[in-house]
């Protein structure tokens, strides 16, 4: 018998489900780093010269960051570029 939990588990193992889990991990890791340095996402977005929407879409995995975006995030968060990259390639 298929339970709601089994259906959920099956969906999360699908390519789309795996993508959603990866995006959630990116989201959580970036959020932790942002909270260490900034009071709000808007504060970070302003420091980088971004809109809040651009930052939000990047954090949620809805847009792929460019090299310049990775550098901007690294500078704003004061963490190595490699660390920022690692958030997106897990």
PDB file of C-alpha atoms in Angstrom:
ATOM      1  CA  UNK A   1       0.000   0.000   0.000  1.00  0.00           C
ATOM      2  CA  UNK A   2       1.303   3.407  -0.925  1.00  0.00           C
ATOM      3  CA  UNK A   3       1.331   5.831   1.947  1.00  0.00           C
ATOM      4  CA  UNK A   4       1.770   9.569   1.659  1.00  0.00           C
ATOM      5  CA  UNK A   5       5.281   9.117   3.022  1.00  0.00           C
ATOM      6  CA  UNK A   6       6.210   6.529   0.363  1.00  0.00           C
ATOM      7  CA  UNK A   7       4.878   8.754  -2.410  1.00  0.00           C
ATOM      8  CA  UNK A   8       6.866  11.660  -0.985  1.00  0.00           C
ATOM      9  CA  UNK A   9      10.030   9.525  -0.826  1.00  0.00           C
ATOM     10  CA  UNK A  10       9.567   8.373  -4.436  1.00  0.00           C
ATOM     11  CA  UNK A  11       9.023  11.932  -5.645  1.00  0.00           C
ATOM     12  CA  UNK A  12      12.083  13.186  -3.782  1.00  0.00           C
ATOM     13  CA  UNK A  13      14.240  10.578  -5.530  1.00  0.00           C
ATOM     14  CA  UNK A  14      13.054  11.681  -8.974  1.00  0.00           C
ATOM     15  CA  UNK A  15      15.348  14.057 -10.889  1.00  0.00           C
ATOM     16  CA  UNK A  16      13.063  16.947  -9.992  1.00  0.00           C
ATOM     17  CA  UNK A  17      12.983  15.833  -6.361  1.00  0.00           C
ATOM     18  CA  UNK A  18      16.762  15.579  -6.238  1.00  0.00           C
ATOM     19  CA  UNK A  19      16.989  19.086  -7.696  1.00  0.00           C
ATOM     20  CA  UNK A  20      14.589  20.383  -5.041  1.00  0.00           C
ATOM     21  CA  UNK A  21      16.670  18.797  -2.280  1.00  0.00           C
ATOM     22  CA  UNK A  22      19.873  20.309  -3.700  1.00  0.00           C
ATOM     23  CA  UNK A  23      18.212  23.712  -3.959  1.00  0.00           C
ATOM     24  CA  UNK A  24      17.058  23.440  -0.353  1.00  0.00           C
ATOM     25  CA  UNK A  25      20.616  22.638   0.782  1.00  0.00           C
ATOM     26  CA  UNK A  26      21.965  25.647  -1.140  1.00  0.00           C
ATOM     27  CA  UNK A  27      19.251  27.764   0.413  1.00  0.00           C
ATOM     28  CA  UNK A  28      20.043  26.638   3.973  1.00  0.00           C
ATOM     29  CA  UNK A  29      23.814  27.015   3.658  1.00  0.00           C
ATOM     30  CA  UNK A  30      23.640  30.450   2.077  1.00  0.00           C
ATOM     31  CA  UNK A  31      21.047  31.619   4.593  1.00  0.00           C
ATOM     32  CA  UNK A  32      23.354  30.601   7.455  1.00  0.00           C
ATOM     33  CA  UNK A  33      26.227  32.573   5.967  1.00  0.00           C
ATOM     34  CA  UNK A  34      24.034  35.590   5.218  1.00  0.00           C
ATOM     35  CA  UNK A  35      22.668  35.662   8.782  1.00  0.00           C
ATOM     36  CA  UNK A  36      26.222  35.681  10.161  1.00  0.00           C
ATOM     37  CA  UNK A  37      26.993  38.903   8.293  1.00  0.00           C
ATOM     38  CA  UNK A  38      23.716  40.719   7.540  1.00  0.00           C
ATOM     39  CA  UNK A  39      20.461  41.444   9.340  1.00  0.00           C
ATOM     40  CA  UNK A  40      18.388  40.972   6.169  1.00  0.00           C
ATOM     41  CA  UNK A  41      18.699  39.653   2.628  1.00  0.00           C
ATOM     42  CA  UNK A  42      17.973  43.186   1.430  1.00  0.00           C
ATOM     43  CA  UNK A  43      21.058  44.475   3.236  1.00  0.00           C
ATOM     44  CA  UNK A  44      23.229  41.935   1.418  1.00  0.00           C
ATOM     45  CA  UNK A  45      21.541  42.600  -1.926  1.00  0.00           C
ATOM     46  CA  UNK A  46      22.202  46.333  -1.546  1.00  0.00           C
ATOM     47  CA  UNK A  47      25.859  45.724  -0.660  1.00  0.00           C
ATOM     48  CA  UNK A  48      26.258  43.706  -3.876  1.00  0.00           C
ATOM     49  CA  UNK A  49      24.260  46.116  -6.031  1.00  0.00           C
ATOM     50  CA  UNK A  50      21.595  43.472  -6.631  1.00  0.00           C
ATOM     51  CA  UNK A  51      17.845  43.528  -6.279  1.00  0.00           C
ATOM     52  CA  UNK A  52      16.373  41.468  -3.469  1.00  0.00           C
ATOM     53  CA  UNK A  53      14.638  39.404  -6.164  1.00  0.00           C
ATOM     54  CA  UNK A  54      17.949  38.478  -7.839  1.00  0.00           C
ATOM     55  CA  UNK A  55      19.450  37.425  -4.509  1.00  0.00           C
ATOM     56  CA  UNK A  56      16.345  35.463  -3.559  1.00  0.00           C
ATOM     57  CA  UNK A  57      16.261  33.586  -6.874  1.00  0.00           C
ATOM     58  CA  UNK A  58      19.959  32.764  -6.533  1.00  0.00           C
ATOM     59  CA  UNK A  59      19.535  31.478  -2.983  1.00  0.00           C
ATOM     60  CA  UNK A  60      16.501  29.399  -3.967  1.00  0.00           C
ATOM     61  CA  UNK A  61      18.357  27.874  -6.925  1.00  0.00           C
ATOM     62  CA  UNK A  62      15.997  29.459  -9.450  1.00  0.00           C
ATOM     63  CA  UNK A  63      18.856  31.112 -11.324  1.00  0.00           C
ATOM     64  CA  UNK A  64      22.372  29.928 -11.967  1.00  0.00           C
ATOM     65  CA  UNK A  65      24.957  32.380 -10.645  1.00  0.00           C
ATOM     66  CA  UNK A  66      27.552  33.816 -13.020  1.00  0.00           C
ATOM     67  CA  UNK A  67      31.234  34.054 -12.093  1.00  0.00           C
ATOM     68  CA  UNK A  68      30.720  37.736 -11.258  1.00  0.00           C
ATOM     69  CA  UNK A  69      27.805  36.759  -8.984  1.00  0.00           C
ATOM     70  CA  UNK A  70      29.979  34.239  -7.131  1.00  0.00           C
ATOM     71  CA  UNK A  71      32.672  36.895  -6.668  1.00  0.00           C
ATOM     72  CA  UNK A  72      30.119  39.436  -5.426  1.00  0.00           C
ATOM     73  CA  UNK A  73      28.730  36.951  -2.901  1.00  0.00           C
ATOM     74  CA  UNK A  74      32.217  36.014  -1.757  1.00  0.00           C
ATOM     75  CA  UNK A  75      33.127  39.660  -1.205  1.00  0.00           C
ATOM     76  CA  UNK A  76      29.868  40.545   0.541  1.00  0.00           C
ATOM     77  CA  UNK A  77      30.008  37.531   2.860  1.00  0.00           C
ATOM     78  CA  UNK A  78      33.784  37.809   3.320  1.00  0.00           C
ATOM     79  CA  UNK A  79      34.267  34.109   2.642  1.00  0.00           C
ATOM     80  CA  UNK A  80      36.445  32.375   0.027  1.00  0.00           C
ATOM     81  CA  UNK A  81      35.124  32.016  -3.517  1.00  0.00           C
ATOM     82  CA  UNK A  82      35.594  28.251  -3.187  1.00  0.00           C
ATOM     83  CA  UNK A  83      33.169  28.182  -0.266  1.00  0.00           C
ATOM     84  CA  UNK A  84      30.491  30.017  -2.256  1.00  0.00           C
ATOM     85  CA  UNK A  85      31.033  27.671  -5.211  1.00  0.00           C
ATOM     86  CA  UNK A  86      30.709  24.649  -2.927  1.00  0.00           C
ATOM     87  CA  UNK A  87      27.177  25.768  -1.998  1.00  0.00           C
ATOM     88  CA  UNK A  88      26.109  25.361  -5.628  1.00  0.00           C
ATOM     89  CA  UNK A  89      27.838  22.094  -6.575  1.00  0.00           C
ATOM     90  CA  UNK A  90      26.806  19.732  -3.797  1.00  0.00           C
TER      91      UNK A  90
END
